[in-house]
XYZ file of C-alpha atoms in Angstrom:
334
model
C -26.660 -60.341 13.256
C -30.172 -61.688 12.505
C -31.914 -60.238 15.620
C -34.248 -63.161 15.737
C -34.882 -65.994 18.249
C -33.824 -69.562 17.323
C -35.706 -72.847 17.913
C -33.450 -75.772 18.594
C -35.722 -78.268 16.929
C -36.120 -81.641 18.617
C -32.426 -82.463 18.582
C -31.411 -80.946 21.832
C -29.361 -77.886 22.873
C -25.802 -77.800 21.351
C -22.881 -75.581 22.299
C -23.420 -74.006 18.829
C -26.861 -72.738 19.737
C -25.403 -70.793 22.608
C -22.335 -69.289 20.787
C -24.135 -66.379 19.116
C -26.067 -65.264 22.214
C -29.450 -65.505 20.500
C -32.714 -66.150 22.423
C -33.442 -69.886 22.293
C -36.702 -71.781 22.267
C -35.952 -75.352 23.376
C -38.131 -77.805 21.604
C -39.056 -81.084 23.360
C -39.710 -83.811 20.874
C -41.210 -87.215 21.418
C -37.817 -88.728 22.007
C -36.999 -86.081 24.670
C -33.585 -85.436 23.134
C -31.406 -83.445 25.443
C -33.751 -83.757 28.444
C -34.130 -87.483 28.742
C -32.987 -89.982 31.318
C -31.289 -93.306 30.496
C -34.715 -94.877 29.836
C -35.862 -92.145 27.542
C -38.157 -90.484 29.974
C -38.402 -86.733 30.681
C -35.808 -85.677 33.183
C -36.414 -82.884 35.573
C -32.637 -82.603 36.253
C -31.856 -82.133 32.575
C -34.731 -79.672 32.238
C -33.236 -77.577 35.004
C -29.812 -77.683 33.313
C -31.218 -76.451 30.031
C -33.339 -73.757 31.849
C -30.229 -72.493 33.624
C -29.058 -70.955 30.404
C -30.155 -67.281 30.416
C -30.576 -67.388 26.583
C -33.098 -70.274 26.739
C -36.299 -68.264 26.932
C -39.024 -70.842 26.678
C -39.893 -74.504 26.021
C -41.983 -75.905 23.221
C -43.503 -79.409 23.387
C -43.576 -80.822 19.833
C -46.837 -82.687 19.406
C -46.588 -82.968 15.628
C -44.972 -81.299 12.611
C -46.493 -80.071 9.334
C -44.701 -82.488 6.992
C -45.757 -85.700 8.809
C -48.428 -85.289 11.500
C -49.009 -88.491 13.417
C -45.702 -90.037 12.460
C -42.463 -90.433 14.401
C -38.912 -90.671 12.912
C -35.618 -92.358 12.921
C -32.142 -90.836 13.158
C -29.875 -93.316 11.296
C -26.786 -94.706 13.102
C -24.570 -93.028 10.534
C -25.574 -89.633 11.849
C -25.228 -90.476 15.506
C -21.590 -89.605 16.113
C -20.101 -89.056 19.588
C -20.968 -85.299 19.472
C -24.598 -86.002 18.606
C -24.764 -88.817 21.135
C -23.650 -86.408 23.901
C -26.058 -83.549 22.940
C -29.097 -85.823 22.585
C -28.313 -88.218 25.361
C -28.487 -91.347 23.258
C -26.111 -94.238 22.412
C -23.608 -93.402 19.699
C -23.571 -95.108 16.252
C -27.074 -96.589 16.851
C -30.389 -95.826 15.120
C -32.448 -93.582 17.338
C -36.251 -93.715 17.135
C -38.595 -90.792 17.884
C -42.147 -92.178 18.724
C -45.131 -90.762 16.947
C -46.362 -89.265 20.112
C -45.518 -88.389 23.753
C -46.359 -91.673 25.653
C -47.247 -89.686 28.829
C -50.026 -87.709 26.940
C -53.128 -89.728 26.662
C -55.708 -86.907 26.880
C -56.079 -83.176 27.313
C -55.536 -83.344 31.043
C -52.269 -85.119 30.517
C -51.181 -82.369 28.123
C -52.122 -79.693 30.650
C -50.225 -81.581 33.328
C -47.075 -81.890 31.157
C -47.183 -78.124 30.288
C -47.455 -77.025 33.850
C -44.880 -79.593 35.162
C -42.268 -78.346 32.694
C -43.192 -74.644 33.619
C -42.843 -75.371 37.325
C -39.502 -77.131 36.904
C -37.951 -74.599 34.511
C -39.650 -71.331 35.736
C -40.105 -70.420 32.026
C -42.886 -70.087 29.499
C -44.161 -73.392 28.021
C -46.296 -74.048 25.058
C -46.766 -76.699 22.366
C -46.554 -77.055 18.506
C -49.157 -78.937 16.521
C -50.664 -79.383 13.178
C -54.415 -78.748 13.313
C -56.856 -81.224 11.672
C -60.084 -80.084 13.211
C -61.222 -77.655 15.808
C -63.073 -80.161 17.882
C -59.998 -81.193 19.835
C -58.866 -77.586 20.351
C -62.293 -76.671 21.706
C -62.079 -79.623 24.138
C -58.604 -78.706 25.208
C -59.470 -75.063 25.821
C -62.570 -76.102 27.795
C -60.320 -78.408 29.934
C -58.019 -75.422 30.492
C -60.864 -73.125 31.570
C -62.066 -75.698 34.071
C -58.698 -75.618 35.792
C -58.116 -71.799 35.373
C -56.232 -69.513 33.127
C -53.075 -70.020 34.967
C -52.926 -73.594 33.579
C -53.088 -72.571 29.990
C -50.124 -72.970 27.666
C -48.177 -69.659 27.285
C -48.239 -70.203 23.549
C -49.438 -72.469 20.775
C -47.428 -72.852 17.579
C -49.601 -73.752 14.624
C -47.720 -75.591 11.985
C -49.079 -75.906 8.461
C -49.848 -79.205 6.921
C -47.758 -78.275 3.850
C -44.656 -77.841 5.971
C -41.741 -79.811 4.475
C -38.949 -82.111 5.199
C -37.189 -84.579 2.931
C -37.856 -87.302 5.540
C -41.596 -87.283 5.340
C -43.917 -89.767 3.515
C -45.624 -88.154 0.554
C -49.073 -89.478 1.781
C -48.760 -87.494 4.985
C -46.992 -84.497 3.362
C -49.794 -84.059 0.837
C -53.036 -85.216 2.465
C -53.054 -84.928 6.329
C -53.664 -81.861 8.386
C -54.872 -78.309 7.556
C -52.768 -75.755 5.802
C -51.847 -72.572 7.764
C -54.288 -70.421 5.678
C -57.158 -72.438 7.014
C -55.968 -73.444 10.458
C -54.601 -70.058 11.649
C -57.796 -68.016 11.639
C -59.703 -71.119 12.933
C -57.346 -71.451 15.910
C -57.181 -67.721 16.768
C -61.010 -67.526 16.594
C -61.492 -70.557 18.760
C -59.075 -69.220 21.411
C -60.925 -65.854 21.324
C -64.305 -67.613 21.866
C -62.811 -69.488 24.823
C -61.878 -66.253 26.560
C -58.096 -67.192 26.614
C -56.758 -64.976 23.857
C -55.188 -62.608 26.410
C -53.431 -65.584 27.946
C -52.264 -67.666 24.950
C -49.894 -66.170 22.309
C -50.207 -67.697 18.837
C -47.136 -68.532 16.663
C -47.658 -69.203 12.970
C -45.396 -71.531 11.052
C -45.330 -73.237 7.680
C -44.208 -71.896 4.256
C -44.503 -68.256 5.458
C -41.303 -67.397 3.750
C -41.919 -64.087 2.022
C -43.141 -60.610 3.361
C -46.591 -61.060 1.837
C -47.252 -64.293 3.732
C -45.899 -62.941 6.977
C -48.050 -59.765 6.661
C -51.029 -62.037 6.008
C -50.418 -64.037 9.147
C -50.136 -60.800 11.160
C -53.381 -59.624 9.630
C -55.125 -62.788 10.754
C -53.933 -62.150 14.264
C -50.653 -64.257 14.804
C -48.377 -62.841 17.526
C -45.259 -64.192 15.964
C -44.232 -65.930 12.672
C -41.412 -68.528 12.515
C -39.879 -70.200 9.553
C -37.671 -73.113 8.833
C -37.832 -73.251 5.037
C -36.978 -69.672 4.463
C -33.741 -69.970 6.461
C -32.973 -73.250 4.850
C -33.200 -71.431 1.431
C -30.937 -68.729 2.598
C -28.383 -71.383 3.519
C -28.553 -72.826 0.049
C -31.060 -75.598 0.333
C -32.232 -76.907 -3.149
C -34.896 -79.245 -1.837
C -32.974 -82.385 -2.881
C -35.177 -84.398 -0.450
C -32.117 -86.305 0.904
C -32.252 -84.784 4.397
C -32.387 -88.272 6.119
C -29.877 -90.084 3.826
C -26.769 -88.184 4.859
C -26.219 -87.305 1.233
C -27.460 -83.599 1.114
C -25.572 -82.095 -1.850
C -25.475 -78.648 -0.278
C -23.833 -79.850 3.011
C -26.617 -78.623 5.242
C -28.005 -81.962 6.474
C -25.076 -84.294 6.139
C -22.149 -85.485 8.220
C -20.111 -86.301 5.131
C -17.017 -84.127 5.347
C -16.708 -83.821 1.645
C -20.301 -82.578 1.143
C -20.042 -80.335 4.187
C -17.414 -78.217 2.270
C -20.448 -76.797 0.434
C -21.611 -75.045 3.607
C -19.304 -72.240 4.451
C -20.636 -70.923 7.751
C -18.875 -67.552 7.562
C -20.574 -66.786 4.228
C -23.881 -68.392 4.916
C -24.403 -66.542 8.272
C -24.431 -63.242 6.460
C -27.006 -64.522 3.941
C -29.220 -65.736 6.838
C -28.954 -62.369 8.554
C -29.769 -60.519 5.351
C -32.851 -62.716 4.808
C -34.403 -61.839 8.219
C -33.384 -58.162 8.007
C -34.952 -57.727 4.533
C -38.031 -59.719 5.684
C -38.519 -57.308 8.614
C -37.976 -54.237 6.298
C -40.485 -55.494 3.690
C -43.151 -56.456 6.214
C -42.733 -52.980 7.672
C -43.055 -51.557 4.201
C -46.343 -53.287 3.557
C -47.626 -52.173 7.036
C -46.925 -48.538 6.330
C -48.495 -48.802 2.891
C -51.644 -50.087 4.727
C -51.601 -47.004 6.919
C -50.441 -48.373 10.197
C -47.288 -47.552 12.153
C -46.032 -51.078 12.708
C -46.722 -54.719 11.558
C -48.458 -55.463 14.843
C -51.221 -53.022 13.974
C -52.228 -54.976 10.922
C -55.813 -56.465 11.107
C -58.087 -58.477 8.907
C -59.441 -55.409 7.281
C -55.986 -54.763 5.785
C -55.887 -58.011 3.684
C -57.945 -59.231 0.758
C -58.199 -62.730 -0.550
C -58.299 -63.347 -4.285
C -61.191 -65.672 -5.324
C -61.134 -68.195 -8.179
C -63.084 -65.793 -10.342
C -60.378 -63.162 -9.965
C -62.267 -60.948 -7.644
C -61.133 -60.246 -4.132
C -62.883 -60.277 -0.761
C -61.719 -58.620 2.443
C -60.261 -61.084 4.935
C -62.550 -59.637 7.655
C -65.617 -60.596 5.547
C -64.425 -64.273 5.316
C -63.236 -64.394 8.955
C -64.839 -61.747 11.063
C -62.503 -60.667 13.921
C -64.028 -62.538 16.929
C -61.521 -60.947 19.369
C -62.437 -57.412 18.268
C -66.118 -58.120 18.580
C -65.635 -59.499 22.082
C -63.651 -56.504 23.141
C -66.268 -54.124 21.786
C -68.999 -55.971 23.639
C -67.110 -55.894 26.832
C -66.494 -52.141 26.471
C -70.192 -51.551 25.936
C -71.084 -53.591 29.023
């Protein structure tokens, strides 16, 4: 109904992900849920099993998430029933810890190695998701990629905003660590352009981009795709009770409590989710046509203006000149 891809999140691939026939992005979290061996290490055999599903289109290594960059997590035993145990590959009725990082990634070369190993094993595109705190690391990573060759680059990078949300995040990280998407997205795209890898690496924007104006802005900056968790949670009925990790979600979305789950009627909510994405696509298209372009992908930085504190606005292209466009022009002149 929704005509959109679906990210599994770090919890593994369930039969329910496959029922609708949607394109799937399989996310590999630090606990390697769904693709781990008995010791919690990445399993090539499990990777191949996941990749064998035609609807699983690509793999995303989760480095960090917007709400709590640099912190791991714990799935409480009360939520680890037999079904979750089977899907994630962990002991039932026991607390499950997600480390704050991937132990096998100590440096940029390790990250490149992991990306390419998963790509070779699965035969599918592989990228990573991260919250950006500074461009220094990104410059170093892209330099390391160029030393090896473009074929070693990630197929995509998902940029998560520091103001992303989950009820299971400490407020100190939620409010103060990482860069918001409005700052990090142009920085990342321009840095990739300067590295000469923009034609090789797709950029996915994520983090509070829940309305047509925000999605159109991200496309103007240069994002190839926009993803959302919050928007779909709202369409399901999320009221931001901040009880996601306590098994007491009053709307039934993030709880295993059968009584509370009655608040989530899938047959009704699925229609609302589909309507959300359909109306989003329509409204973004409407904005695009009003800007004088045929499709949203033709939006550029000259189509957006940023309102300043004094009430006046400045063209986005004046704040962030389009490095990629300049590079293409220079190459054409040569």
